[in-house]
PDB file of C-alpha atoms in Angstrom:
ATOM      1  CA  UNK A  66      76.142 144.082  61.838  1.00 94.00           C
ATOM      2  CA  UNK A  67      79.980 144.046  62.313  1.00 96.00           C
ATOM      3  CA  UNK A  68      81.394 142.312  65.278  1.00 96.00           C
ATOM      4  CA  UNK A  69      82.968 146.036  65.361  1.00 96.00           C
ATOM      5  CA  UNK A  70      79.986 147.326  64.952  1.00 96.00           C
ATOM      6  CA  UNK A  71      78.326 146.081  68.036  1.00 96.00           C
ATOM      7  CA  UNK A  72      81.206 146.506  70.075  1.00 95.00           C
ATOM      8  CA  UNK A  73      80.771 149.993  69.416  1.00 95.00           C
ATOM      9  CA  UNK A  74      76.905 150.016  70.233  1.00 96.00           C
ATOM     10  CA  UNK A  75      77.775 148.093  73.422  1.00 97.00           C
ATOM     11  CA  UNK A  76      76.015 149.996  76.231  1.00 97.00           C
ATOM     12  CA  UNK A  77      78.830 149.093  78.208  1.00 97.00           C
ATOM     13  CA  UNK A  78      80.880 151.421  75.756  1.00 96.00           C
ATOM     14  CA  UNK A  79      79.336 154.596  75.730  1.00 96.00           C
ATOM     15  CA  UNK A  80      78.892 153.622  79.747  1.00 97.00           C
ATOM     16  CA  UNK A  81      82.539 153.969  80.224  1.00 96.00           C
ATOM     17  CA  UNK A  82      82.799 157.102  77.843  1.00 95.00           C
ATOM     18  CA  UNK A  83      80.441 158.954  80.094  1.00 96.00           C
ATOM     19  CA  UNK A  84      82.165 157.598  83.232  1.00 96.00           C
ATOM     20  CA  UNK A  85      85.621 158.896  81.777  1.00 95.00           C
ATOM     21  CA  UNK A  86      84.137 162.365  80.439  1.00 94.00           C
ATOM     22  CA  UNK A  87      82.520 163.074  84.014  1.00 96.00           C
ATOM     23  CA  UNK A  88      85.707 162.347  85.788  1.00 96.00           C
ATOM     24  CA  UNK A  89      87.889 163.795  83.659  1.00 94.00           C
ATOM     25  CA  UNK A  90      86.023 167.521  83.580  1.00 94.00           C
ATOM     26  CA  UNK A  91      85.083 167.069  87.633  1.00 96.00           C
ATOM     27  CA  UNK A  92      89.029 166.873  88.429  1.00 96.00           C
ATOM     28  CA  UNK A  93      89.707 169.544  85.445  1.00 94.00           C
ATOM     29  CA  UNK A  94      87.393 171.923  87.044  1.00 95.00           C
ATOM     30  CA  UNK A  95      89.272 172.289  89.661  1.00 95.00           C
ATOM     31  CA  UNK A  96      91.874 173.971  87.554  1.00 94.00           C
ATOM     32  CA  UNK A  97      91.105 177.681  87.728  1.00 94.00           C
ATOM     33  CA  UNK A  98      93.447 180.008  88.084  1.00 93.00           C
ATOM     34  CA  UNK A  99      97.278 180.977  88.056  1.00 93.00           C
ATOM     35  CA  UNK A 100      98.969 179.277  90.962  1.00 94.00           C
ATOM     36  CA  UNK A 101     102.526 178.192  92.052  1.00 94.00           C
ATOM     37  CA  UNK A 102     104.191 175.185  92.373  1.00 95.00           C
ATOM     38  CA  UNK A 103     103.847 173.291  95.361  1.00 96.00           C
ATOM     39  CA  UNK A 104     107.138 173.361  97.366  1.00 97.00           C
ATOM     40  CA  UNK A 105     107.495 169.383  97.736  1.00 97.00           C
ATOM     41  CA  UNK A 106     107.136 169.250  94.159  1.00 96.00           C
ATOM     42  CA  UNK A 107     110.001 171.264  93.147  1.00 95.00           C
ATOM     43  CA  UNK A 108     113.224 169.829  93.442  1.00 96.00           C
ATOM     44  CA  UNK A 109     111.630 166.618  91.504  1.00 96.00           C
ATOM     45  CA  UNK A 110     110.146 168.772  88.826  1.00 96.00           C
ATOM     46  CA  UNK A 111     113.835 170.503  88.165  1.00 96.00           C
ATOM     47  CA  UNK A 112     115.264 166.535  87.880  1.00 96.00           C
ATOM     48  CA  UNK A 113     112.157 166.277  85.182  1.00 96.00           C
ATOM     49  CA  UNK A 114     113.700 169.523  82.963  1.00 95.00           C
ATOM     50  CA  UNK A 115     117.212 167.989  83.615  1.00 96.00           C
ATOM     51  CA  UNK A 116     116.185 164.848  82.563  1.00 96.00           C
ATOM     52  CA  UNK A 117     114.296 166.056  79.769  1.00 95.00           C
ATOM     53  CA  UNK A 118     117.342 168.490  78.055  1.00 95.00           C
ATOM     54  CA  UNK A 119     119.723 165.292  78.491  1.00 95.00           C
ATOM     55  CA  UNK A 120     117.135 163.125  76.756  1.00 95.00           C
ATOM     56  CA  UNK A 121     116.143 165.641  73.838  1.00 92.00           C
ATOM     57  CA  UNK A 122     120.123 167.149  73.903  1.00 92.00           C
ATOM     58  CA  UNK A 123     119.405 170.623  74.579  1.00 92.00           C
ATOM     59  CA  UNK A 124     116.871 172.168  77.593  1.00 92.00           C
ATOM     60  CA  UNK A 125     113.540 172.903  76.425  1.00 89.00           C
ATOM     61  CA  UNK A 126     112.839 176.960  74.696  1.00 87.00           C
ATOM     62  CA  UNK A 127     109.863 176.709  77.706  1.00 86.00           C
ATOM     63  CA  UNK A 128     110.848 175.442  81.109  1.00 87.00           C
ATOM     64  CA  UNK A 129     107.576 173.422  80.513  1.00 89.00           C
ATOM     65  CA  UNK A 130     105.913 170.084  81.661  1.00 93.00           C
ATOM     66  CA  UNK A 131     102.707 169.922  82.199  1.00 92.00           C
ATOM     67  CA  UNK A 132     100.321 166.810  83.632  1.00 92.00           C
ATOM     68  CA  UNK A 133      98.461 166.427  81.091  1.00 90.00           C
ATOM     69  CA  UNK A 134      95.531 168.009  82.879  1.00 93.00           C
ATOM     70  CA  UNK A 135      94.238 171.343  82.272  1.00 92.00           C
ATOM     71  CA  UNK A 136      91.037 173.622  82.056  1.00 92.00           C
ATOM     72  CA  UNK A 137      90.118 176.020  79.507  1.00 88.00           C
ATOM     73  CA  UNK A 138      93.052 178.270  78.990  1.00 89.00           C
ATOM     74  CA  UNK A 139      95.126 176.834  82.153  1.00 92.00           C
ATOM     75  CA  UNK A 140      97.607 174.219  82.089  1.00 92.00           C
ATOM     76  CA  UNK A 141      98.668 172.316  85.240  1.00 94.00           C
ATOM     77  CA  UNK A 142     102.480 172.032  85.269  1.00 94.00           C
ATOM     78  CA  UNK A 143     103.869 168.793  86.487  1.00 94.00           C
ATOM     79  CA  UNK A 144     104.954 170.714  90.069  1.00 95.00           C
ATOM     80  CA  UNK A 145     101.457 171.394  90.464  1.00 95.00           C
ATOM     81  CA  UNK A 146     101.244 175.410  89.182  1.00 94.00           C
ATOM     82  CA  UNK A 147      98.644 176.051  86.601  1.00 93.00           C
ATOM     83  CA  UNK A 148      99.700 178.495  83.958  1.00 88.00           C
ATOM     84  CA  UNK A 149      98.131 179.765  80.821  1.00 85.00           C
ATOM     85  CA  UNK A 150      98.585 177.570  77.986  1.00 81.00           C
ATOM     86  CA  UNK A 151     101.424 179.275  75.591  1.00 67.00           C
ATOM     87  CA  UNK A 152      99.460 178.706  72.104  1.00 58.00           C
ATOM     88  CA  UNK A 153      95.574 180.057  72.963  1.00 47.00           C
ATOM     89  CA  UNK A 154      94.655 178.655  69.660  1.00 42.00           C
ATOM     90  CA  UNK A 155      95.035 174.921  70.594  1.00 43.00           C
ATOM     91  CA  UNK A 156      92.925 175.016  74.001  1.00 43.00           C
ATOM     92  CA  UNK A 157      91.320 172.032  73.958  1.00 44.00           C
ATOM     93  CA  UNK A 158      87.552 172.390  75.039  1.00 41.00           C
ATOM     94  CA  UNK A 159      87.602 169.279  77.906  1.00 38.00           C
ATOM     95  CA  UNK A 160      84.315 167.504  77.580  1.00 35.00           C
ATOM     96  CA  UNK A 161      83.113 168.225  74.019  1.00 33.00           C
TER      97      UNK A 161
ATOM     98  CA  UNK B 116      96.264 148.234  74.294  1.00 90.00           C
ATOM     99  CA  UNK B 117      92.740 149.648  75.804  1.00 91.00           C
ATOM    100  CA  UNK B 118      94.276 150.695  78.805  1.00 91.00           C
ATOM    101  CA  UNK B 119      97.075 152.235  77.835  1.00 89.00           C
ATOM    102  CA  UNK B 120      95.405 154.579  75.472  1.00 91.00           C
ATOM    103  CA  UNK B 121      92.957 155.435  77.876  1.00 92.00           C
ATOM    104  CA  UNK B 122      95.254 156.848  80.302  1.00 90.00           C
ATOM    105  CA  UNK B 123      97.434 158.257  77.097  1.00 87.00           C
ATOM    106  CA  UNK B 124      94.570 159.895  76.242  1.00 89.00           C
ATOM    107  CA  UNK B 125      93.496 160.959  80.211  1.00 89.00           C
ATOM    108  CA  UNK B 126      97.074 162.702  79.867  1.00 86.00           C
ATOM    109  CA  UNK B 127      96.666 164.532  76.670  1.00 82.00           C
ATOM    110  CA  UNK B 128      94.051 166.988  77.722  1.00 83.00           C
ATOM    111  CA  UNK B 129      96.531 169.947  76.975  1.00 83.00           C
ATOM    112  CA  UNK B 130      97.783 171.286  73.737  1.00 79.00           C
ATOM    113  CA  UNK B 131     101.638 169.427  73.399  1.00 80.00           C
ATOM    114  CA  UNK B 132     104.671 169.687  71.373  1.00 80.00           C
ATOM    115  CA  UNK B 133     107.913 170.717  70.970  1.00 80.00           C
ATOM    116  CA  UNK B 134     107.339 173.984  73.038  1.00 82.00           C
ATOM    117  CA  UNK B 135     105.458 172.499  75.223  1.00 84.00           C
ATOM    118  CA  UNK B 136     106.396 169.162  76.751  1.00 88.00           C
ATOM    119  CA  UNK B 137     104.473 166.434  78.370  1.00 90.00           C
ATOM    120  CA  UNK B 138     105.625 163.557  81.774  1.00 90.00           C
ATOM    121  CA  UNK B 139     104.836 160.660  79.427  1.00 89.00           C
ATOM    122  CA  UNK B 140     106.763 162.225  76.440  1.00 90.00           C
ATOM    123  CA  UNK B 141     109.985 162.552  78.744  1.00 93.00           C
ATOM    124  CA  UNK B 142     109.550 158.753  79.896  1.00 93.00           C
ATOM    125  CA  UNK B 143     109.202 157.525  76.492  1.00 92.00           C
ATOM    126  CA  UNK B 144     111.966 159.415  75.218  1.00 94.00           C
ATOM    127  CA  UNK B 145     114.253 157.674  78.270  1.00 95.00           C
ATOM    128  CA  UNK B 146     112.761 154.223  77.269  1.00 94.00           C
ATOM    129  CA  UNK B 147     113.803 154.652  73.712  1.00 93.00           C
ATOM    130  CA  UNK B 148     117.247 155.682  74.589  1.00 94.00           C
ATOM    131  CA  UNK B 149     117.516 152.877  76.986  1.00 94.00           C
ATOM    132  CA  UNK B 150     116.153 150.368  74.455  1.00 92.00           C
ATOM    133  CA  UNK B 151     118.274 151.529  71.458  1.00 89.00           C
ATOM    134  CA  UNK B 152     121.498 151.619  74.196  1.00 90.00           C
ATOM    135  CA  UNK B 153     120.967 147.673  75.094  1.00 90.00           C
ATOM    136  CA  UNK B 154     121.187 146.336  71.602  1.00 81.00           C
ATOM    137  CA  UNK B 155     124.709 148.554  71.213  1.00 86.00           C
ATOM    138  CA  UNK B 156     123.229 151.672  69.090  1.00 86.00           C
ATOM    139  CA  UNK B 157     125.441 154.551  69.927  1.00 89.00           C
ATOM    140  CA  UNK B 158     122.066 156.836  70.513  1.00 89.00           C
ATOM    141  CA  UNK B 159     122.441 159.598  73.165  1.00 92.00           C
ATOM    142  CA  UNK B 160     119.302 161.781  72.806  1.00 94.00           C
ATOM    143  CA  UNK B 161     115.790 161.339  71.335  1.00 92.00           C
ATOM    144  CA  UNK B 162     113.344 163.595  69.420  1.00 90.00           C
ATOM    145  CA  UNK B 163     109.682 162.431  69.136  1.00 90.00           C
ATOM    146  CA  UNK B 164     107.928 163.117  65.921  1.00 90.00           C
ATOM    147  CA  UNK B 165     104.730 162.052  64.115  1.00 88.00           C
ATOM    148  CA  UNK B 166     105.785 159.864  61.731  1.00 93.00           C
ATOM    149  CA  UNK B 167     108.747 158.627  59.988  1.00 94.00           C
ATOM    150  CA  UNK B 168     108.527 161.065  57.358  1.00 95.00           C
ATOM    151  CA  UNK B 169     109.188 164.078  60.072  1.00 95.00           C
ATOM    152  CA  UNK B 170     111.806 161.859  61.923  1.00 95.00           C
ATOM    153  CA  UNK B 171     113.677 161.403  58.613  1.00 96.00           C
ATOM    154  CA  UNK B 172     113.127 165.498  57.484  1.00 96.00           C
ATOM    155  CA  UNK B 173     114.444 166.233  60.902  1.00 94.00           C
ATOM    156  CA  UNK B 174     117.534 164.391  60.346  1.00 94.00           C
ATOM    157  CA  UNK B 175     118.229 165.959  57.798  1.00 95.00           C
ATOM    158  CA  UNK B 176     117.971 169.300  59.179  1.00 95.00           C
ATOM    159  CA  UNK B 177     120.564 168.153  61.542  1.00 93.00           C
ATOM    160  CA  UNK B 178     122.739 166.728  58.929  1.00 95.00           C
ATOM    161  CA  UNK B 179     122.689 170.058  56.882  1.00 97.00           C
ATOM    162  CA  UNK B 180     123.639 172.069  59.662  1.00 96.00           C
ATOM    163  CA  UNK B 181     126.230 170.126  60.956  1.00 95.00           C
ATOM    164  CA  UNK B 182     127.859 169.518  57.493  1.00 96.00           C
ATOM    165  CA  UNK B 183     127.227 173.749  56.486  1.00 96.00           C
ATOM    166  CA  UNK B 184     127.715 173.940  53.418  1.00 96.00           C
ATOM    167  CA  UNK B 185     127.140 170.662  51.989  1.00 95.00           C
ATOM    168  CA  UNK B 186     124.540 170.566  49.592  1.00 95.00           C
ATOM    169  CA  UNK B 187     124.061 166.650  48.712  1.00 96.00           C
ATOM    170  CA  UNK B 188     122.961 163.748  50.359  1.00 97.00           C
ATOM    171  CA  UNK B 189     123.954 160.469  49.597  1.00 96.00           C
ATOM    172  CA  UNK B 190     121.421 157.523  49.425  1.00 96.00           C
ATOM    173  CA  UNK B 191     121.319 153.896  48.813  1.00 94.00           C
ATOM    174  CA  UNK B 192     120.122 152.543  46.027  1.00 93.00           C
ATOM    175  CA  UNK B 193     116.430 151.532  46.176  1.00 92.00           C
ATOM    176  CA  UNK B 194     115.877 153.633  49.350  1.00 93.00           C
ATOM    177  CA  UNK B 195     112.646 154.675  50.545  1.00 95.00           C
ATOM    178  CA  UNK B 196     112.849 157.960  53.105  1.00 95.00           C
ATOM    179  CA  UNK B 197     109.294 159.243  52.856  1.00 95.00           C
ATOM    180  CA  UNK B 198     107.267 161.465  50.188  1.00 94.00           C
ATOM    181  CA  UNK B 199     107.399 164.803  51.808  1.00 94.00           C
ATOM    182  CA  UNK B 200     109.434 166.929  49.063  1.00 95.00           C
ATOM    183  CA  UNK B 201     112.348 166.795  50.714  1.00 95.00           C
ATOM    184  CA  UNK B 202     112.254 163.174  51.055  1.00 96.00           C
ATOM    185  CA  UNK B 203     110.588 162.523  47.779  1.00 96.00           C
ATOM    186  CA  UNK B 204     113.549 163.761  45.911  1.00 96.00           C
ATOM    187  CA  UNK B 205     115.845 160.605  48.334  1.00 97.00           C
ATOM    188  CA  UNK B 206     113.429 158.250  48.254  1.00 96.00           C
ATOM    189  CA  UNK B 207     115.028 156.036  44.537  1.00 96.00           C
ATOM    190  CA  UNK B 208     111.427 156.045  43.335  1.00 95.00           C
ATOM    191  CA  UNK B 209     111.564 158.547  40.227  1.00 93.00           C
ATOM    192  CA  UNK B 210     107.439 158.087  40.113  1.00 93.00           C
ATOM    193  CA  UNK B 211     107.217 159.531  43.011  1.00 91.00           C
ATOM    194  CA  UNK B 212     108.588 162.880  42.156  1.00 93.00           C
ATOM    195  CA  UNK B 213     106.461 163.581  39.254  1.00 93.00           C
ATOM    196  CA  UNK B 214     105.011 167.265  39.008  1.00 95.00           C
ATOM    197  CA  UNK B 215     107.247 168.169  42.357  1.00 95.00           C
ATOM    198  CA  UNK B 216     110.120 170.984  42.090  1.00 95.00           C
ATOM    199  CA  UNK B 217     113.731 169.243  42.993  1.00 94.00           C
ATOM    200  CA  UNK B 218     114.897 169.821  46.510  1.00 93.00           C
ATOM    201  CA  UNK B 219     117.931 168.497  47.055  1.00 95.00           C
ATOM    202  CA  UNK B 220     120.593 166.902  45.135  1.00 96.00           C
ATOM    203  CA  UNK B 221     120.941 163.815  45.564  1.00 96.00           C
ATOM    204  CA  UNK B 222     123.255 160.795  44.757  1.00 97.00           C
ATOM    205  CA  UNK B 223     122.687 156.810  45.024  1.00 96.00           C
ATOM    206  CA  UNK B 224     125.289 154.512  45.714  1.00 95.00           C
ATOM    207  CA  UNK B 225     124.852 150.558  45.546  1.00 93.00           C
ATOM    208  CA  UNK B 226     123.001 148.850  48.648  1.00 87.00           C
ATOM    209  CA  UNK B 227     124.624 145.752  49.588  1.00 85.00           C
ATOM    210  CA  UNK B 228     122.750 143.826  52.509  1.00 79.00           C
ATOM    211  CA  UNK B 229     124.148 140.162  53.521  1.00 81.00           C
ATOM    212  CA  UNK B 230     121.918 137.292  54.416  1.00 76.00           C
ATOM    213  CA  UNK B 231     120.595 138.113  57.863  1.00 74.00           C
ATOM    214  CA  UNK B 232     121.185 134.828  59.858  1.00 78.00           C
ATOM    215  CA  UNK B 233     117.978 132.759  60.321  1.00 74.00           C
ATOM    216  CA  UNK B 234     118.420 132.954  64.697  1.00 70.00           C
ATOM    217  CA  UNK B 235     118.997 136.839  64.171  1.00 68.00           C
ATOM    218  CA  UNK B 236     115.341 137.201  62.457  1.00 63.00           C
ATOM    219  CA  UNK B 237     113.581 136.695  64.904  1.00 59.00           C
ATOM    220  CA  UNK B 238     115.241 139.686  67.307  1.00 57.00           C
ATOM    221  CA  UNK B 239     112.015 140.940  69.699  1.00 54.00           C
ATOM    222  CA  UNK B 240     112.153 144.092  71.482  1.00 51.00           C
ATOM    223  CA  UNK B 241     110.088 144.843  74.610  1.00 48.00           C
ATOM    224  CA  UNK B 242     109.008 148.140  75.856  1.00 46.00           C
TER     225      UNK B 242
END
């Protein structure tokens, strides 16, 4: 066997991929339904699009930055709103 | 390494792109403009791509539109852009091209590159 190959059968491995998965859909599962930003969040979150449109040289078409964290068909915005995710046919199915 | 793709991919749990824009991808566009800004490159914005193939067709895009209605694109001599169609017709590998329709026109002009000083070679970059 590969020295690849057993790090891939390492229990250890498939351990930590279980440990991720279950976090990673318990804190997604809490995303669930259309919501608005939380006030404290706002002001940094319009820096973030500023920032962004100086960086890129033009504001995004979407006023759009998400976490990186959704659920299903909702997104959760970096100002803490969930939202539907613009292009349905990309959801990506979190813990499969 | 192991750790940073983990949490890369803890934050890509969401379809992203162009349209729809990530935290991470807005830091690591500010990096790279703050990187390519220390070593004196006259860069003021960033676009993320795929590959260097899409960063290179993008370019172009730009170039073409600012230059409306140039046509041609200049290259150097032995360049290699990519083998997308676009860039397959720039790229100075005539192999390359076989069996594809012409894109663009292009035109080579000779490459000269001077000895790069011995101390300069070994330039590192951190980000």
């Amino acid at each position: 066997m590969l020295h690849s190959q057993e790090l891939h059968a390492d229990p250890r491995v498939a351990q930590a991929k279980e440990l991720l998965l279950a976090a990673l859909h318990e804190h997604s599962q809490r995303i669930t339904e259309v919501r608005g930003p939380r006030p404290e969040l706002q002001e940094s979150y319009a820096q973030m699009l500023s920032r962004l449109a100086v960086a890129r040289g033009g504001a995004p078409y979407f006023p759009y930055i998400t976490s990186g964290l959704g659920n299903g068909p909702f997104v959760e915005l970096a100002d803490a709103a969930s939202n539907w995710t613009l292009l349905w046919e990309s959801v990506y199915m979190v813990g499969t | 390494m192991l750790a940073s793709t983990v949490d890369a991919s803890l934050d890509d749990t969401v379809m992203q792109g162009n349209l729809q824009q990530n935290s991470p991808s807005l830091e690591m566009c500010e990096r790279l403009l703050k990187l390519a800004s220390a070593t004196g490159a006259k860069l003021q914005h960033c676009l993320l791509t795929t590959s260097g193939a899409m960063a290179n067709e993008n370019s172009l895009k730009i170039a073409f539109h600012n230059r409306t209605p140039a046509t041609r694109v200049i290259c150097l001599d032995n360049c290699f852009a990519g083998r997308s169609i676009a860039l397959a017709q720039l790229t100075d590998r005539p192999a390359y091209r076989t069996g594809l329709p012409k894109a663009l026109d292009v035109d080579y002009i000779l490459c000269f590159i001077p000895p790069i000083p011995r101390e300069r070679q070994r330039a590192r970059f951190q980000l």
